[in-house]
Amino acid sequence: MGRIEWTGMQLYRNGSNYDYSYNYALRLDAKSGQMLYDCSFKAPANLNDEIWRCELESVPVTREELATLDALIQGLPLAPPKEPEPVDEDMFICDETREIFDVSVANYKDRSVKKLTAPLRAEQREELQKQFLQLYLKAKDRAPLRN
């Protein structure tokens, strides 16, 4: 497979505890042509003791800032996601943790979007999270002020 020209990406984990939940997302804004960064995650202890939750919404990031993350994506064996297993109606899970990793590739001619994914080893997930944290540190000062 050749180079993937991706237009969006999400690394997401949801659980009942904020300490283990996070959401990192990049998406191409069709009007401006800029990649926008959204994130929500618990601040690492070494970041800043005053910040508990780091959040950004629609902050533009540059291709240069995405270069390392893009290199990681290019090295993954991306493929269309498999069909989910059927849900067992008799099985009840009160605290289900969900994890999602996907990359979007848009076709502007027919306005379709194809989702790709790859199984991530623990060290790959950690490296992606590290790169998203670095992106947060670069982009946080450009975030619009909230009222």
GROMACS .gro file of C-alpha atoms in nm:
model
  147
    1MET     CA    1   0.000   0.000   0.000
    2GLY     CA    2   0.131   0.345  -0.089
    3ARG     CA    3   0.122   0.661   0.114
    4ILE     CA    4  -0.207   0.721   0.300
    5GLU     CA    5  -0.340   1.076   0.259
    6TRP     CA    6  -0.556   1.078   0.569
    7THR     CA    7  -0.813   1.347   0.650
    8GLY     CA    8  -0.895   1.251   1.006
    9MET     CA    9  -0.786   1.033   1.293
   10GLN     CA   10  -0.918   0.933   1.634
   11LEU     CA   11  -0.758   0.757   1.929
   12TYR     CA   12  -1.023   0.709   2.194
   13ARG     CA   13  -1.072   0.520   2.517
   14ASN     CA   14  -1.384   0.542   2.728
   15GLY     CA   15  -1.434   0.392   3.070
   16SER     CA   16  -1.606   0.480   3.394
   17ASN     CA   17  -1.296   0.653   3.530
   18TYR     CA   18  -1.157   0.978   3.386
   19ASP     CA   19  -0.808   0.867   3.484
   20TYR     CA   20  -0.815   0.605   3.208
   21SER     CA   21  -1.032   0.782   2.950
   22TYR     CA   22  -0.904   0.998   2.667
   23ASN     CA   23  -1.004   1.127   2.328
   24TYR     CA   24  -0.762   1.260   2.066
   25ALA     CA   25  -0.898   1.359   1.727
   26LEU     CA   26  -0.774   1.530   1.414
   27ARG     CA   27  -1.000   1.630   1.128
   28LEU     CA   28  -0.957   1.825   0.808
   29ASP     CA   29  -1.178   2.133   0.789
   30ALA     CA   30  -1.307   2.136   0.431
   31LYS     CA   31  -1.364   2.515   0.426
   32SER     CA   32  -1.025   2.629   0.552
   33GLY     CA   33  -0.819   2.328   0.445
   34GLN     CA   34  -0.661   2.321   0.793
   35MET     CA   35  -0.624   2.018   1.015
   36LEU     CA   36  -0.806   2.078   1.346
   37TYR     CA   37  -0.712   1.916   1.676
   38ASP     CA   38  -0.953   1.816   1.953
   39CYS     CA   39  -0.848   1.640   2.271
   40SER     CA   40  -0.957   1.558   2.622
   41PHE     CA   41  -0.734   1.367   2.862
   42LYS     CA   42  -0.608   1.363   3.220
   43ALA     CA   43  -0.296   1.574   3.255
   44PRO     CA   44   0.021   1.377   3.325
   45ALA     CA   45   0.181   1.458   3.660
   46ASN     CA   46   0.482   1.619   3.492
   47LEU     CA   47   0.272   1.862   3.285
   48ASN     CA   48   0.140   2.105   3.544
   49ASP     CA   49  -0.002   2.044   3.890
   50GLU     CA   50  -0.267   2.314   3.838
   51ILE     CA   51  -0.422   2.143   3.535
   52TRP     CA   52  -0.632   1.833   3.597
   53ARG     CA   53  -0.799   1.788   3.260
   54CYS     CA   54  -0.646   1.899   2.930
   55GLU     CA   55  -0.897   1.992   2.660
   56LEU     CA   56  -0.875   2.156   2.321
   57GLU     CA   57  -1.142   2.209   2.060
   58SER     CA   58  -1.087   2.288   1.691
   59VAL     CA   59  -0.732   2.420   1.724
   60PRO     CA   60  -0.551   2.445   1.388
   61VAL     CA   61  -0.225   2.250   1.360
   62THR     CA   62   0.034   2.258   1.085
   63ARG     CA   63   0.166   1.977   0.864
   64GLU     CA   64   0.506   2.026   1.027
   65GLU     CA   65   0.351   1.967   1.372
   66LEU     CA   66   0.186   1.650   1.238
   67ALA     CA   67   0.499   1.508   1.070
   68THR     CA   68   0.596   1.261   1.346
   69LEU     CA   69   0.236   1.149   1.394
   70ASP     CA   70   0.198   1.107   1.018
   71ALA     CA   71   0.513   0.892   1.007
   72LEU     CA   72   0.365   0.666   1.276
   73ILE     CA   73   0.041   0.632   1.078
   74GLN     CA   74   0.228   0.552   0.756
   75GLY     CA   75   0.406   0.266   0.934
   76LEU     CA   76   0.088   0.092   1.054
   77PRO     CA   77  -0.082  -0.193   0.866
   78LEU     CA   78  -0.405   0.001   0.807
   79ALA     CA   79  -0.705  -0.191   0.676
   80PRO     CA   80  -1.084  -0.158   0.682
   81PRO     CA   81  -1.226  -0.251   1.024
   82LYS     CA   82  -1.367  -0.598   1.073
   83GLU     CA   83  -1.737  -0.644   1.137
   84PRO     CA   84  -1.809  -0.629   1.511
   85GLU     CA   85  -1.898  -0.946   1.692
   86PRO     CA   86  -2.274  -0.989   1.751
   87VAL     CA   87  -2.382  -0.869   2.094
   88ASP     CA   88  -2.498  -1.135   2.335
   89GLU     CA   89  -2.830  -1.003   2.467
   90ASP     CA   90  -2.800  -1.215   2.784
   91MET     CA   91  -2.463  -1.073   2.878
   92PHE     CA   92  -2.466  -0.752   3.085
   93ILE     CA   93  -2.152  -0.543   3.127
   94CYS     CA   94  -2.196  -0.256   3.371
   95ASP     CA   95  -1.857  -0.095   3.303
   96GLU     CA   96  -1.751  -0.165   2.950
   97THR     CA   97  -1.429   0.002   2.838
   98ARG     CA   98  -1.428   0.086   2.469
   99GLU     CA   99  -1.120   0.164   2.267
  100ILE     CA  100  -1.120   0.304   1.916
  101PHE     CA  101  -0.839   0.381   1.676
  102ASP     CA  102  -0.930   0.483   1.325
  103VAL     CA  103  -0.796   0.685   1.038
  104SER     CA  104  -1.025   0.850   0.783
  105VAL     CA  105  -0.941   0.876   0.415
  106ALA     CA  106  -1.177   1.100   0.218
  107ASN     CA  107  -1.248   1.084  -0.153
  108TYR     CA  108  -1.353   1.433  -0.256
  109LYS     CA  109  -1.473   1.327  -0.600
  110ASP     CA  110  -1.756   1.110  -0.470
  111ARG     CA  111  -1.764   1.265  -0.120
  112SER     CA  112  -1.707   0.931   0.048
  113VAL     CA  113  -1.504   0.864   0.360
  114LYS     CA  114  -1.334   0.531   0.422
  115LYS     CA  115  -1.239   0.431   0.775
  116LEU     CA  116  -0.920   0.233   0.828
  117THR     CA  117  -0.781   0.087   1.146
  118ALA     CA  118  -0.489  -0.119   1.273
  119PRO     CA  119  -0.442  -0.337   1.579
  120LEU     CA  120  -0.217  -0.141   1.814
  121ARG     CA  121   0.040  -0.298   2.042
  122ALA     CA  122   0.074  -0.132   2.383
  123GLU     CA  123   0.394   0.049   2.282
  124GLN     CA  124   0.233   0.181   1.961
  125ARG     CA  125  -0.064   0.316   2.158
  126GLU     CA  126   0.176   0.477   2.408
  127GLU     CA  127   0.377   0.635   2.126
  128LEU     CA  128   0.059   0.774   1.964
  129GLN     CA  129  -0.050   0.916   2.300
  130LYS     CA  130   0.296   1.071   2.346
  131GLN     CA  131   0.273   1.235   2.004
  132PHE     CA  132  -0.078   1.365   2.079
  133LEU     CA  133   0.053   1.510   2.409
  134GLN     CA  134   0.336   1.682   2.220
  135LEU     CA  135   0.079   1.820   1.978
  136TYR     CA  136  -0.125   1.948   2.274
  137LEU     CA  137   0.181   2.128   2.414
  138LYS     CA  138   0.241   2.296   2.078
  139ALA     CA  139  -0.123   2.390   2.012
  140LYS     CA  140  -0.263   2.482   2.357
  141ASP     CA  141  -0.154   2.846   2.340
  142ARG     CA  142  -0.343   2.889   2.011
  143ALA     CA  143  -0.672   2.763   2.156
  144PRO     CA  144  -0.954   3.018   2.152
  145LEU     CA  145  -1.044   3.152   2.494
  146ARG     CA  146  -1.364   3.013   2.642
  147ASN     CA  147  -1.610   3.227   2.833
   0.00000   0.00000   0.00000
